[in-house]
Coordinates of C-alpha atoms in Angstrom, one line a residue:
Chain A
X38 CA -18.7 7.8 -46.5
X39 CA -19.2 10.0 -43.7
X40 CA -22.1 8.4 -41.2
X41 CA -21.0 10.4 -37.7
X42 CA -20.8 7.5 -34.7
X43 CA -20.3 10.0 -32.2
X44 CA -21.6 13.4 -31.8
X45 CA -21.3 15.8 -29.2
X46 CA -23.0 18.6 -28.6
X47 CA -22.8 22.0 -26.2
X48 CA -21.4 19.0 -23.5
X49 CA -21.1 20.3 -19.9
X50 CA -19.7 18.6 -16.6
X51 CA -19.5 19.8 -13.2
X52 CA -17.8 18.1 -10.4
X53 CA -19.6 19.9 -7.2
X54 CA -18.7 23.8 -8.3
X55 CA -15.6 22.6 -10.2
X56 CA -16.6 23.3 -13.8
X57 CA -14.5 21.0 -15.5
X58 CA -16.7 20.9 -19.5
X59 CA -17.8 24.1 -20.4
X60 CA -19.6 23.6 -23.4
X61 CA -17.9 20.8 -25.7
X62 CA -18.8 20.4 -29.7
X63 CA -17.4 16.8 -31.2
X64 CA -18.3 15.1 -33.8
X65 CA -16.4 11.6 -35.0
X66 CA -17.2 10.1 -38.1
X67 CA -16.7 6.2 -38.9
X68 CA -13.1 5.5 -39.4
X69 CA -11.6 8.7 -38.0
X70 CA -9.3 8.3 -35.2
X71 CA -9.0 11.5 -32.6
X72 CA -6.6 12.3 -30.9
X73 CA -6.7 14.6 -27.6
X74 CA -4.6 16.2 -26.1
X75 CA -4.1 19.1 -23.5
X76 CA -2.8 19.9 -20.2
X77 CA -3.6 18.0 -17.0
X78 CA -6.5 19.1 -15.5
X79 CA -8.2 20.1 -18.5
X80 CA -11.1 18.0 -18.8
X81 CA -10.2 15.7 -21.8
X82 CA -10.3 12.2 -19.5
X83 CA -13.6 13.8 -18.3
X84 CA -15.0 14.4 -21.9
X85 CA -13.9 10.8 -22.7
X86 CA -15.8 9.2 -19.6
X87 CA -18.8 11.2 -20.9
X88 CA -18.9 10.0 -24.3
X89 CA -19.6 6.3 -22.5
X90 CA -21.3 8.0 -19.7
X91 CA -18.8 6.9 -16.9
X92 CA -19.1 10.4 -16.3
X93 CA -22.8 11.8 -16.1
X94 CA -23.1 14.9 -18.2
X95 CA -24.4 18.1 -16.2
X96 CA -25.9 19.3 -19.6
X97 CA -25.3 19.0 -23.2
X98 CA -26.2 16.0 -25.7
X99 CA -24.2 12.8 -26.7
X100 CA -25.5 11.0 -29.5
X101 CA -23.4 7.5 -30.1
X102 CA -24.0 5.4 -33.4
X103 CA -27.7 6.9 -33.3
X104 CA -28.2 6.7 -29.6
X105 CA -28.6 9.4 -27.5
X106 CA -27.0 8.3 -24.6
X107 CA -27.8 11.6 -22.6
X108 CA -31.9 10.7 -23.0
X109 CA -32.9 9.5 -19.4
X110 CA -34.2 6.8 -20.9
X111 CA -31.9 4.9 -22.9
X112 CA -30.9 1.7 -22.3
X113 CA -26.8 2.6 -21.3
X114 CA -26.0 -1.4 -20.7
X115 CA -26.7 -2.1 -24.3
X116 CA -25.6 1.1 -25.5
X117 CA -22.2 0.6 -23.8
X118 CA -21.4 -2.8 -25.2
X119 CA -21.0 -1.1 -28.6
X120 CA -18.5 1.6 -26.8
X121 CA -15.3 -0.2 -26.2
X122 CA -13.2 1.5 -23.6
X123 CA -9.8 1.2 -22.6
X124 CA -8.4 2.6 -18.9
X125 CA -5.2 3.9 -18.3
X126 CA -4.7 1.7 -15.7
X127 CA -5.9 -1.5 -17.6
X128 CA -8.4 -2.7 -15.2
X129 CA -8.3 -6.4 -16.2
X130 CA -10.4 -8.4 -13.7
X131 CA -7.9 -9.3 -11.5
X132 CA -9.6 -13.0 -10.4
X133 CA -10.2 -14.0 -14.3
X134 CA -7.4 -15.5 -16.7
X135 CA -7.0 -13.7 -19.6
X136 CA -9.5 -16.1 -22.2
X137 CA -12.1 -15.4 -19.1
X138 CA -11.9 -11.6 -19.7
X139 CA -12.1 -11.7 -22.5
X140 CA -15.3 -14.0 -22.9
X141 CA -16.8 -12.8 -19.7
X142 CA -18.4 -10.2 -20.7
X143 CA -19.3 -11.7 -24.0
X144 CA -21.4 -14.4 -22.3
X145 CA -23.0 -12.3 -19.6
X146 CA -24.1 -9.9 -21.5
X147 CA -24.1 -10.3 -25.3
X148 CA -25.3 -14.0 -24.4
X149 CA -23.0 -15.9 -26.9
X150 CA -22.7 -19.4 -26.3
X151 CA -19.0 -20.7 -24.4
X152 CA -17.6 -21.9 -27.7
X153 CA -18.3 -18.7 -30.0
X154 CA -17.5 -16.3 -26.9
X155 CA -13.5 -18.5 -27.0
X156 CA -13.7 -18.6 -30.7
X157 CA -13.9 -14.5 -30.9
X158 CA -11.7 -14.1 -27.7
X159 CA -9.2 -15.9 -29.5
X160 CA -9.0 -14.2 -32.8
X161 CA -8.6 -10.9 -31.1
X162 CA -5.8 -11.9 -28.8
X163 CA -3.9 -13.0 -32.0
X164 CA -4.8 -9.2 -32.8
X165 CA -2.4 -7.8 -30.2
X166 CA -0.1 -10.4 -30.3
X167 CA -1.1 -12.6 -27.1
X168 CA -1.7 -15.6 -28.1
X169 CA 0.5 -17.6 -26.1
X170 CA -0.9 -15.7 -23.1
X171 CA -4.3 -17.0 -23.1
X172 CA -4.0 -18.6 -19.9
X173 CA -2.1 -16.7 -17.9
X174 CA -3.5 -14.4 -14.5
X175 CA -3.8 -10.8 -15.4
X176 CA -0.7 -10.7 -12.4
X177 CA 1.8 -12.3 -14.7
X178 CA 1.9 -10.3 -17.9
X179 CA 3.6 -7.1 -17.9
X180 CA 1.7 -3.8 -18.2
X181 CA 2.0 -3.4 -21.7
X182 CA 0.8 -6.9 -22.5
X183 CA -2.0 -6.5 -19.7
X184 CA -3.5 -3.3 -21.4
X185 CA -2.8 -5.2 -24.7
X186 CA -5.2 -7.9 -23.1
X187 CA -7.7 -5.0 -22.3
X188 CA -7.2 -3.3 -25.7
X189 CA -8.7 -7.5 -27.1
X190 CA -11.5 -7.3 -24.3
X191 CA -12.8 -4.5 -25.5
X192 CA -12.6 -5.9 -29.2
X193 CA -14.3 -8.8 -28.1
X194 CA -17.5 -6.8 -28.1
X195 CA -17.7 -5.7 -31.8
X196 CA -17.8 -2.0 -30.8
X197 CA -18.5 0.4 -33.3
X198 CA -16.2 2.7 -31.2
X199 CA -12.7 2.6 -29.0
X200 CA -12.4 5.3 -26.4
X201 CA -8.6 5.0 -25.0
X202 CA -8.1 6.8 -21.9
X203 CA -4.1 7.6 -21.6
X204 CA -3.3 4.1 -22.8
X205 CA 0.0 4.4 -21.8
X206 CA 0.5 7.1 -19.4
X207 CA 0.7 3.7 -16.5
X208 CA 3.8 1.7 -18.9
X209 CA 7.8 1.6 -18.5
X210 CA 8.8 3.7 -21.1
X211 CA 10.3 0.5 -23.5
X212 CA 6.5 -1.1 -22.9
X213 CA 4.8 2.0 -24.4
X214 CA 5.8 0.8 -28.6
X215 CA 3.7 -2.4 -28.3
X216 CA 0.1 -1.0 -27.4
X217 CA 1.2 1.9 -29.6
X218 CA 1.6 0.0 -32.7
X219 CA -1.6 -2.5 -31.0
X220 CA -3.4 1.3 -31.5
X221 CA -2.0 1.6 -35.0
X222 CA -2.9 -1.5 -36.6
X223 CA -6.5 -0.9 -35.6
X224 CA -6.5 2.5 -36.7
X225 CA -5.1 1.1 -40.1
X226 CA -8.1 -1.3 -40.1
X227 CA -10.3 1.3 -39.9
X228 CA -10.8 1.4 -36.1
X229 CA -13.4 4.7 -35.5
X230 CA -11.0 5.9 -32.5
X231 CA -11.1 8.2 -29.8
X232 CA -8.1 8.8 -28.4
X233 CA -6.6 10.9 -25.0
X234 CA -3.1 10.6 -25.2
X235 CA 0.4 12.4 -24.7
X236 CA 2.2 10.6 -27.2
X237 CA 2.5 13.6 -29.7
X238 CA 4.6 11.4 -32.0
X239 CA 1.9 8.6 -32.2
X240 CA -1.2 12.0 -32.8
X241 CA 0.8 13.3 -35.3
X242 CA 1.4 10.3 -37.2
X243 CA -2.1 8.4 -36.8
X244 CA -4.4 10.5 -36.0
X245 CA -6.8 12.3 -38.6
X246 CA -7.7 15.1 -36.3
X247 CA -6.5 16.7 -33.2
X248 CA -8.0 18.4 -30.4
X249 CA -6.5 20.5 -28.5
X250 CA -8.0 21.1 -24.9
X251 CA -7.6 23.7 -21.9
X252 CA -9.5 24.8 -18.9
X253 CA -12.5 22.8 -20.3
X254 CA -13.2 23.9 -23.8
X255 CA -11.5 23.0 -27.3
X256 CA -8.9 25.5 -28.0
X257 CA -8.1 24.2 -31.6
X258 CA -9.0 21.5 -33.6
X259 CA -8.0 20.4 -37.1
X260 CA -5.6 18.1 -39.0
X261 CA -2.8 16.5 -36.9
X262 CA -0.3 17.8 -39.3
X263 CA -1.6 21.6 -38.2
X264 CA -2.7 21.5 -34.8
X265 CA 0.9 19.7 -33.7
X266 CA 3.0 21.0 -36.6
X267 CA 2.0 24.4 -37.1
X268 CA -0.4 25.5 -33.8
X269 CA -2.1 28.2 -34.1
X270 CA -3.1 29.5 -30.4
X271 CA -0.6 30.6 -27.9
X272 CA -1.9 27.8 -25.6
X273 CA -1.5 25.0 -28.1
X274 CA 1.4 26.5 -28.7
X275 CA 3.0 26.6 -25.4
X276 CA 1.5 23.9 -24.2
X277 CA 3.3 21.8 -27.1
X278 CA 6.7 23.7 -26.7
X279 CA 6.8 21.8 -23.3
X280 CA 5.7 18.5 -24.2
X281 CA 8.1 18.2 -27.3
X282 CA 11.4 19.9 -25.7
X283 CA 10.9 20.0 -22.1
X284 CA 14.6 21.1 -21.1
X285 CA 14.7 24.1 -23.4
X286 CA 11.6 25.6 -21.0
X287 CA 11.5 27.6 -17.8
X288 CA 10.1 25.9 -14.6
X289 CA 6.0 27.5 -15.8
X290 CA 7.0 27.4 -19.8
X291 CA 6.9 30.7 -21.0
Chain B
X1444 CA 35.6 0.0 35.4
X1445 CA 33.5 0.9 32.5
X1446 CA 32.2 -1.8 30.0
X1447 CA 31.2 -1.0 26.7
X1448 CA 27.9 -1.3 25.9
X1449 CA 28.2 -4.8 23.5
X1450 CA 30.0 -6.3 27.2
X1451 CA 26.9 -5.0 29.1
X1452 CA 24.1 -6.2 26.9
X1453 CA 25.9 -9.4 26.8
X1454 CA 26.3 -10.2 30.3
X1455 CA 22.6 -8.8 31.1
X1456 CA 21.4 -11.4 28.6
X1457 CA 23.4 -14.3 30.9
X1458 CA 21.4 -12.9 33.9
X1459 CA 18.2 -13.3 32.6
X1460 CA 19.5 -16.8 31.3
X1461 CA 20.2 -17.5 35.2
X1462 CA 17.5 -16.4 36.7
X1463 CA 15.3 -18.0 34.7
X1464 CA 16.9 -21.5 35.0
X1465 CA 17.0 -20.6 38.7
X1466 CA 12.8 -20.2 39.0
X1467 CA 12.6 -23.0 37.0
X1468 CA 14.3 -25.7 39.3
X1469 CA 13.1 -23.4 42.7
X1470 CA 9.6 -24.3 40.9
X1471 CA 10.2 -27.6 39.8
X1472 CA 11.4 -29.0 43.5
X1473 CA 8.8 -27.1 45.3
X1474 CA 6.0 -28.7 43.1
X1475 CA 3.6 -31.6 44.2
X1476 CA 4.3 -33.8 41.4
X1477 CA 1.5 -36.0 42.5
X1478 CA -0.8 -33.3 42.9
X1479 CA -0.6 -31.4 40.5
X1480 CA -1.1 -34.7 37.7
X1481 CA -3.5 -35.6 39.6
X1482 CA -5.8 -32.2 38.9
X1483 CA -4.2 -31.6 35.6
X1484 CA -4.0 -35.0 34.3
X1485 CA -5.8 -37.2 36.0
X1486 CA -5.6 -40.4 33.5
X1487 CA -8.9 -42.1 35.3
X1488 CA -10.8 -38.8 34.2
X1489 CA -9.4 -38.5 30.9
X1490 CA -10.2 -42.3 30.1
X1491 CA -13.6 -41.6 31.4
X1492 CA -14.0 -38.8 28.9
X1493 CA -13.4 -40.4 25.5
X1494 CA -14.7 -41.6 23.5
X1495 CA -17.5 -39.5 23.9
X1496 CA -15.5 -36.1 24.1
X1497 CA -14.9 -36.7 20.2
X1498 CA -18.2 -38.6 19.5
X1499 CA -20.6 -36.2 20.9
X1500 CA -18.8 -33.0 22.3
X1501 CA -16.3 -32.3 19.5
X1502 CA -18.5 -33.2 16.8
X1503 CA -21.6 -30.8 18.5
X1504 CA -19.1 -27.6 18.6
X1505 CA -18.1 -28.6 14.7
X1506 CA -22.3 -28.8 14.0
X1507 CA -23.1 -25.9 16.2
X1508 CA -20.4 -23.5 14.8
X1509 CA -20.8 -24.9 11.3
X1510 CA -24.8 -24.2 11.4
X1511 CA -23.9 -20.8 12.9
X1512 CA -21.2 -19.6 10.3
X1513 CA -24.0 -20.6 7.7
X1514 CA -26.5 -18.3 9.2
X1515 CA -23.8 -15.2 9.8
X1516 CA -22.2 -15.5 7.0
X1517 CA -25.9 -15.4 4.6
X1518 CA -26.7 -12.7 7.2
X1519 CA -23.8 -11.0 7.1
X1520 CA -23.4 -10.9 2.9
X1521 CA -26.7 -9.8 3.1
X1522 CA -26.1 -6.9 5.5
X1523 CA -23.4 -5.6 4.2
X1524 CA -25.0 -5.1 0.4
X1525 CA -27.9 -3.5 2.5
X1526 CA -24.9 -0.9 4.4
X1527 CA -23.7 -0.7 0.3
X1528 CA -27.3 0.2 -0.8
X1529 CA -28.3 3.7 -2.5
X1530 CA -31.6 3.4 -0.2
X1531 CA -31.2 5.1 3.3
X1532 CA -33.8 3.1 4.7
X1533 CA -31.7 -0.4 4.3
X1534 CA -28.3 1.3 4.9
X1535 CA -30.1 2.5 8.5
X1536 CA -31.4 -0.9 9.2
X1537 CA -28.6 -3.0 8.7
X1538 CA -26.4 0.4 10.5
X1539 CA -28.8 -0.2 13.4
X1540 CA -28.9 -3.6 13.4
X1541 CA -25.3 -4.2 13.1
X1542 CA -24.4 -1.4 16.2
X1543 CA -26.8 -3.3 18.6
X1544 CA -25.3 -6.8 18.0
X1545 CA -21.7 -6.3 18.1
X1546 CA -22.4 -4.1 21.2
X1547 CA -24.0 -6.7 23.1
X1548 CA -22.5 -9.5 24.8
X1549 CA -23.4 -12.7 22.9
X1550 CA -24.5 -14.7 25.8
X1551 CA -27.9 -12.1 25.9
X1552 CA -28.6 -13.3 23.0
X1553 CA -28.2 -16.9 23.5
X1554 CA -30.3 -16.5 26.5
X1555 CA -32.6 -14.5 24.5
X1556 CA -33.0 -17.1 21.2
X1557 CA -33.4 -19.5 24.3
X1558 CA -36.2 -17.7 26.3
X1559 CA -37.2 -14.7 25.8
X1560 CA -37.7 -15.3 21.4
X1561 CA -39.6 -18.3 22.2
X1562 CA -41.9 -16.6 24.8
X1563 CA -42.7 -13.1 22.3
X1564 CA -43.1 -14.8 19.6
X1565 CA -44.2 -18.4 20.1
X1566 CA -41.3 -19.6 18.1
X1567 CA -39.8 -23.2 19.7
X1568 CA -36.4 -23.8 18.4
X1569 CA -34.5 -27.1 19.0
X1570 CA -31.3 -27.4 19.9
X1571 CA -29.0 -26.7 17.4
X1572 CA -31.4 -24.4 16.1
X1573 CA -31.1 -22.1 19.1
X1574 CA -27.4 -22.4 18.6
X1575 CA -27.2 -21.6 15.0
X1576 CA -29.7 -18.9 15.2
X1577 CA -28.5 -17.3 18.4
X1578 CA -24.4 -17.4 16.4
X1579 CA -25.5 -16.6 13.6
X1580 CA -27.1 -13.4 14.7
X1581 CA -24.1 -12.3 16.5
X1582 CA -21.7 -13.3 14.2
X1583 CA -23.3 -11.9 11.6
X1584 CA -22.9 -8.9 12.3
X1585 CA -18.9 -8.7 12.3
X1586 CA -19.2 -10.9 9.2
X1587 CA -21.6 -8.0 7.6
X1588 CA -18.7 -5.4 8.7
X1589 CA -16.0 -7.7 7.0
X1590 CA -17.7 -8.2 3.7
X1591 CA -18.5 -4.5 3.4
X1592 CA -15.2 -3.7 3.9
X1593 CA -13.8 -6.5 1.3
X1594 CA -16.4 -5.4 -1.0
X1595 CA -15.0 -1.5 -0.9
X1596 CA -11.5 -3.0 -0.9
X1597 CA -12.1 -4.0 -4.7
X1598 CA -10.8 -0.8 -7.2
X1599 CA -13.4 1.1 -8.5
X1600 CA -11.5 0.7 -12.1
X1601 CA -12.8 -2.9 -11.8
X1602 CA -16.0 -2.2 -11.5
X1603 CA -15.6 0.6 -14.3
X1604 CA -14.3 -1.9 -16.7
X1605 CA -17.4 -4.2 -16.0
X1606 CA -19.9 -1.4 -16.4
X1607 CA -18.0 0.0 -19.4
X1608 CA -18.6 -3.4 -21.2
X1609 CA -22.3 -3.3 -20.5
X1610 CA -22.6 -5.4 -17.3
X1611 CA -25.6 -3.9 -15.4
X1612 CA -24.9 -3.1 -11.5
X1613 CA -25.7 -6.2 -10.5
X1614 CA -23.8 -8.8 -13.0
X1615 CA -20.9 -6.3 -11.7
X1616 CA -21.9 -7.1 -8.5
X1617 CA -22.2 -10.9 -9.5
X1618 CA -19.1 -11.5 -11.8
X1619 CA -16.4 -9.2 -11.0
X1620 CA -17.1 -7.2 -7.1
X1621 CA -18.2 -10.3 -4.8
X1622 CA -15.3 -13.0 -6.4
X1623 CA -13.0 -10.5 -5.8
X1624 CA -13.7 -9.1 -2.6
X1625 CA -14.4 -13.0 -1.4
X1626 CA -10.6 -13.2 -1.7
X1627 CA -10.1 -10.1 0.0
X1628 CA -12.3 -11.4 2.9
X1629 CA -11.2 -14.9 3.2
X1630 CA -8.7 -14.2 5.9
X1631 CA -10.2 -12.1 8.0
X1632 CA -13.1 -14.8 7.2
X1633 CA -11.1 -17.4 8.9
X1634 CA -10.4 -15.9 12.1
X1635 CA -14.2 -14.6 12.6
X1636 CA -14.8 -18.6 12.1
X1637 CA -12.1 -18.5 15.3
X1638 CA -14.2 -16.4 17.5
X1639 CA -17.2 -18.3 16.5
X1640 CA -15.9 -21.9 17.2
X1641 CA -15.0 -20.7 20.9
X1642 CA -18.6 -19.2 21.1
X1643 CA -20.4 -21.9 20.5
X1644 CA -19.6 -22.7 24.2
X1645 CA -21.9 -20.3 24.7
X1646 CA -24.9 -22.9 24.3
X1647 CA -24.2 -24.4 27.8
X1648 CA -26.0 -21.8 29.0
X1649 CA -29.2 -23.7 27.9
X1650 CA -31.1 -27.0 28.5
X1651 CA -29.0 -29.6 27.1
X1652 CA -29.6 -33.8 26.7
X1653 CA -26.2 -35.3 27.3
X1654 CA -25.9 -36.2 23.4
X1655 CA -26.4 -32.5 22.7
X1656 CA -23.1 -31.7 25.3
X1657 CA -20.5 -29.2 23.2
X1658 CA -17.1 -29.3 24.2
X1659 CA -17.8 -26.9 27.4
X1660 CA -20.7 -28.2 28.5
X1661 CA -19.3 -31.7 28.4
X1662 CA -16.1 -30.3 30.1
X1663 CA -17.9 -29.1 32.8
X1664 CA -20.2 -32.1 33.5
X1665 CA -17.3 -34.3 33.9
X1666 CA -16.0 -32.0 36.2
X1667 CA -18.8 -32.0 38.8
X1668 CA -18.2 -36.2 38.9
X1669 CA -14.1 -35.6 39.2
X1670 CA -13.4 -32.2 40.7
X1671 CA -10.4 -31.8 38.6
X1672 CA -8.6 -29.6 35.8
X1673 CA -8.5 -32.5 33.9
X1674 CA -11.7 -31.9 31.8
X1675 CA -11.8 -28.8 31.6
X1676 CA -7.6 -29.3 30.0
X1677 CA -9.1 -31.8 27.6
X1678 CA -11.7 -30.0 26.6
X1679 CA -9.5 -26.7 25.8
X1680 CA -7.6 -29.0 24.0
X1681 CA -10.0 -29.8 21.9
X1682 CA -10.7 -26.5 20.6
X1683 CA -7.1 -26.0 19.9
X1684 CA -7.8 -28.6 17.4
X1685 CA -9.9 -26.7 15.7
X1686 CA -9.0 -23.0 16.1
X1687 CA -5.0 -23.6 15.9
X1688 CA -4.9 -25.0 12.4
X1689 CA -7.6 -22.3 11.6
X1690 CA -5.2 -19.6 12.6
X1691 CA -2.7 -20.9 10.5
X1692 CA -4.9 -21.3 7.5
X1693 CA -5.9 -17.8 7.9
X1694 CA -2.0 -16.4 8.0
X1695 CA -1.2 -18.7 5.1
X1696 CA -4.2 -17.0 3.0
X1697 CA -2.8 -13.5 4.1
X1698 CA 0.6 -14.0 2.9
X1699 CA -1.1 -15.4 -0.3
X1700 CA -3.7 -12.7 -0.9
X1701 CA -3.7 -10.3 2.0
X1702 CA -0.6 -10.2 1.7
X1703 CA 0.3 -8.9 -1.5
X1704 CA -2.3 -6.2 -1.0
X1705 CA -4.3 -4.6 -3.6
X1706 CA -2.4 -2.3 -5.3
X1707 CA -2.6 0.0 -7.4
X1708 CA -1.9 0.2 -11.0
X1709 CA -0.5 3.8 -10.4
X1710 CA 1.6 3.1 -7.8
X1711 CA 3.1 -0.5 -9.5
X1712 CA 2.5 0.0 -12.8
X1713 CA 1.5 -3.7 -12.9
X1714 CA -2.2 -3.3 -12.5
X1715 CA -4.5 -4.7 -9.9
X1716 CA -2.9 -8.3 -8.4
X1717 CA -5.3 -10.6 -6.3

C-alpha cells in the first residue's frame, strides 16, 4: 500500500530576499513517519508551515491527500482540518479548558453536535494519557502535558496527517519522554507523520525516513538507520557529530 | 561633631514629624470652625439635596454613562477591527476618525451633538440621547485604541493554532482573538469607564428639565440657591461612589490578568497563561 498523502514538488519560499526553500522534492506515503532534521536556520520549520500553508509558497506545488493546496483556488479551511499540526510552543487557547479545545474546533468547523464533539475529545485524551486533566485551564498542566493536550486537539480532527513542529524543543528536559513516547504510540498506530525534530534518538528509532536539511535544500535523505548511522555527506555528517557529542567538538565543529 | 548618616536620617525624619504637627495645630486654631462647616458642610443644604441627589442626579450620571459606554464601546470594537483591516480605505477612516476625536476636547462635541448636529442634519435628539451619542463618540475612540491594542496583545501562535485547525479568519476572530483579548482589555476597560463617568458632567452644558439634572448640573443648581461648597462636596462625593470602587475593580483585574502578563511560551516554557 503505497497511496502518497503528501507530495511536494520543486517547493520554493522567500522571506523578502531571504531565500529560505530553494527548491524542495517530498513525498510521504500513508503510514510513513519523517523525520527532519538540520541546522537552525535551515528552512525545515518553514517547509513544515508550507506543507499546511501557514507559510505561503513563493513557487513550487503541494499536493496533500489529493489536494493541491498551492492551487489559488482551493478551499485551505477544509483542506486544513485534515492537516493536524502541532507547535512547538503548544499554542493551546489559553481562555478554553482542555475538553473546550479540544471540541472547539470540532464544533465550529467540522459541525459535530456537543455530545459526539466530547465523546471524540475524550477518547483522544485517554490517547496521551490526560484523562484526569479534562477540566483543567491550559495554565495549570505542565508543558509536556499541555503539548500532550495539543498533540489530542489535533487528533480530534481525524487528520489524515500530523505535522510536528519541534514538539519538544519548548520542554524541561525530564518532560520531553512523555510527548515522545505520545509521538511513538501514534507512529505505532500507523500515524502518517511528519516530523521536525532534534531528538536524534527518537529519528533514529521511529522514524522510516530521514531528511537531512541545510541552507534550504535536502542534503540527504533515506533510511533513519543510514542517514543518522552511517551519513553520507560532510554536512550531515558534521552537523550530526555536534548534535550527538557536543563536548568532543570545537567552538564552529570542524 | 559628625553624626553618621543612620543618626542624621533619623533625626531629619523627627523634623518633618514636628513640623508637620506644628502646621497642623497653627492651622487648626487659626481656622473658622463655624465658617468653614458652614461652606463645606452646610447640613440645611445637604438635607435640601437628598433625596433627589440619588433619585434623579446619581441615577442620570449612571444612565448617561451607561448609554454612552454602550455606544463607545460598539464604536470602538468596531473601529478597531476597521484599524486591523487588510483594506487601506477602513484602516484610514477609522485612523482619521480616531485622531480627530481624541484630539478634541469632548465638550465640542457635546456642544456639537447639542447644536450644531441637530442644525446640519435635521437630526433632534433627546436628552440622553445627546448624552450617549455625544460620549460615545468620544469615548469611542480611546476604547477603539484599547481594543486594537488588546486584540494585537493576543500571540499570533493562537491564532495559528485556530487557522491550522481549519477555523476561517473570522471564527478565529470569533472563538479564540476577541475572548482573549476581552481579558486583555478588561482593565484598561475599567478605567476608560472612569474617565467616562466623570464626563458625563459634561451634559450640563445643555438644556436640561430638573428630572434630567446629572450629578454636576444638580450640584451646581443647588449652589445658585445656597452659595456654598456644600453641593458641589456632595456631589463629588457622589462620583467617588462610582469611580473609586471602579478603580479598584480595575487593579484587582490587573493583578488577575494584567498582571500575570502574556507570556511567552519561549521565554516560560509554560505556554500562553491568561
Amino acid at each position: 500500500m503505497s497511496d502518497v498523502v503528501v507530495e511536494v514538488t520543486g517547493l520554493k519560499k522567500s522571506f523578502g530576499p531571504l531565500e529560505v526553500l530553494k527548491g524542495i522534492d517530498l513525498s510521504v506515503n500513508r503510514g510513513d513517519v519523517v523525520c527532519i532534521i538540520g541546522p537552525s536556520g535551515s528552512g525545515k520549520s518553514t517547509l513544515l508551515r508550507c506543507v499546511n500553508l501557514l507559510e505561503e509558497p513563493t513557487g513550487g506545488k503541494i499536493v496533500v491527500h489529493g489536494t493541491e493546496l498551492t492551487d489559488p483556488d482551493v478551499d485551505i479551511d477544509a483542506a486544513r482540518t485534515k492537516i493536524g499540526m502541532v507547535f512547538q510552543s503548544f499554542n493551546l487557547f489559553s481562555h478554553l479548558s482542555v475538553l473546550n479545545n479540544l471540541t472547539v474546533a470540532q464544533r465550529k468547523v467540522l459541525k459535530r453536535d456537543a455530545k459526539q464533539a466530547q465523546e471524540v475529545a475524550l477518547r483522544n485524551l485517554e490517547r496521551v494519557g490526560l484523562s484526569d486533566k479534562v477540566n483543567a485551564m491550559p495554565n495549570q498542566l505542565s508543558g509536556g502535558q499541555q503539548q500532550r493536550v495539543a498533540i489530542a486537539r489535533a487528533l480530534s480532527m481525524d487528520p489524515d496527517v500530523m505535522l510536528f513542529d519541534e514538539p519538544t524543543s519548548a520542554l524541561d528536559p525530564e518532560l520531553v519522554g512523555d510527548v515522545l513516547g505520545v509521538m511513538r504510540q501514534l507512529a505505532d498506530e500507523g500515524m502518517t507523520m511528519l516530523v521536525v525534530t532534534h531528538e536524534m534518538q527518537f529519528a533514529r528509532e521511529v522514524a522510516d525516513r530521514v531528511l537531512f536539511m541545510d541552507g534550504g535544500y535536502v542534503v540527504e535523505e533515506g533510511p533513519a538507520e543510514q542517514v543518522i548511522g552511517a551519513p553520507q555527506h560532510e554536512r550531515t555528517q558534521s552537523f550530526l557529530a555536534r548534535v550527538l557529542d557536543p563536548t568532543h567538538q570545537g567552538p564552529s565543529g570542524s | 561633631m559628625a553624626m553618621s548618616k543612620r543618626r542624621r536620617a533619623t533625626l531629619s525624619r523627627r523634623v518633618q514629624y514636628a513640623l508637620f504637627i506644628v502646621i497642623a495645630l497653627v492651622l487648626a486654631f487659626a481656622a473658622d470652625w463655624t465658617e468653614l462647616r458652614r461652606s463645606f458642610f452646610d447640613v440645611e443644604t445637604a438635607r435640601e439635596m437628598f433625596p433627589n441627589v440619588l433619585t434623579v442626579a446619581f441615577k442620570n450620571t449612571l444612565f448617561y454613562t451607561a448609554f454612552g459606554f454602550a455606544i463607545a464601546f460598539g464604536l470602538g470594537l468596531v473601529l478597531a477591527l476597521m484599524k486591523l483591516s487588510s483594506v487601506g480605505p477602513y484602516r484610514w477612516l477609522a485612523t482619521i476618525y480616531i485622531e480627530f476625536f481624541r484630539g478634541v476636547p469632548a465638550l465640542l462635541v457635546f456642544i456639537a451633538i447639542d447644536t450644531a448636529v441637530p442644525l446640519a442634519f435635521g437630526i433632534a435628539f433627546d436628552t440622553a440621547s445627546k448624552a450617549g451619542v455625544a460620549l460615545g463618540m468620544a469615548g469611542g475612540a480611546y476604547i477603539a485604541e484599547t481594543i486594537r491594542a488588546g486584540i494585537q496583545a493576543v500571540p499570533k501562535g493562537q491564532i495559528e493554532a485556530a487557522r491550522s485547525l481549519g477555523m476561517t479568519p473570522l471564527r478565529t476572530m470569533l472563538t479564540v482573538v476577541i475572548p482573549q483579548a476581552f481579558r486583555i482589555v478588561l482593565p484598561p476597560l475599567t478605567n476608560e469607564l472612569i474617565l467616562l463617568t466623570k464626563d458625563s458632567s459634561l451634559i450640563s452644558v445643555v438644556g436640561l428639565t430638573t428630572a434630567q439634572y446629572e450629578l454636576t448640573k444638580f450640584g451646581r443648581e443647588t449652589l445658585s440657591q445656597n452659595p456654598t461648597m456644600t453641593p458641589i462636596l456632595i456631589a463629588g462625593l457622589c462620583y467617588l461612589i462610582i469611580t473609586l470602587p471602579l478603580g479598584h475593580l480595575s487593579r484587582y483585574l490587573e493583578r488577575r490578568t494584567g498582571g500575570k502578563k502574556i507570556s511567552t511560551p519561549e521565554s516560560t516554557g509554560l505556554g500562553v497563561s491568561a
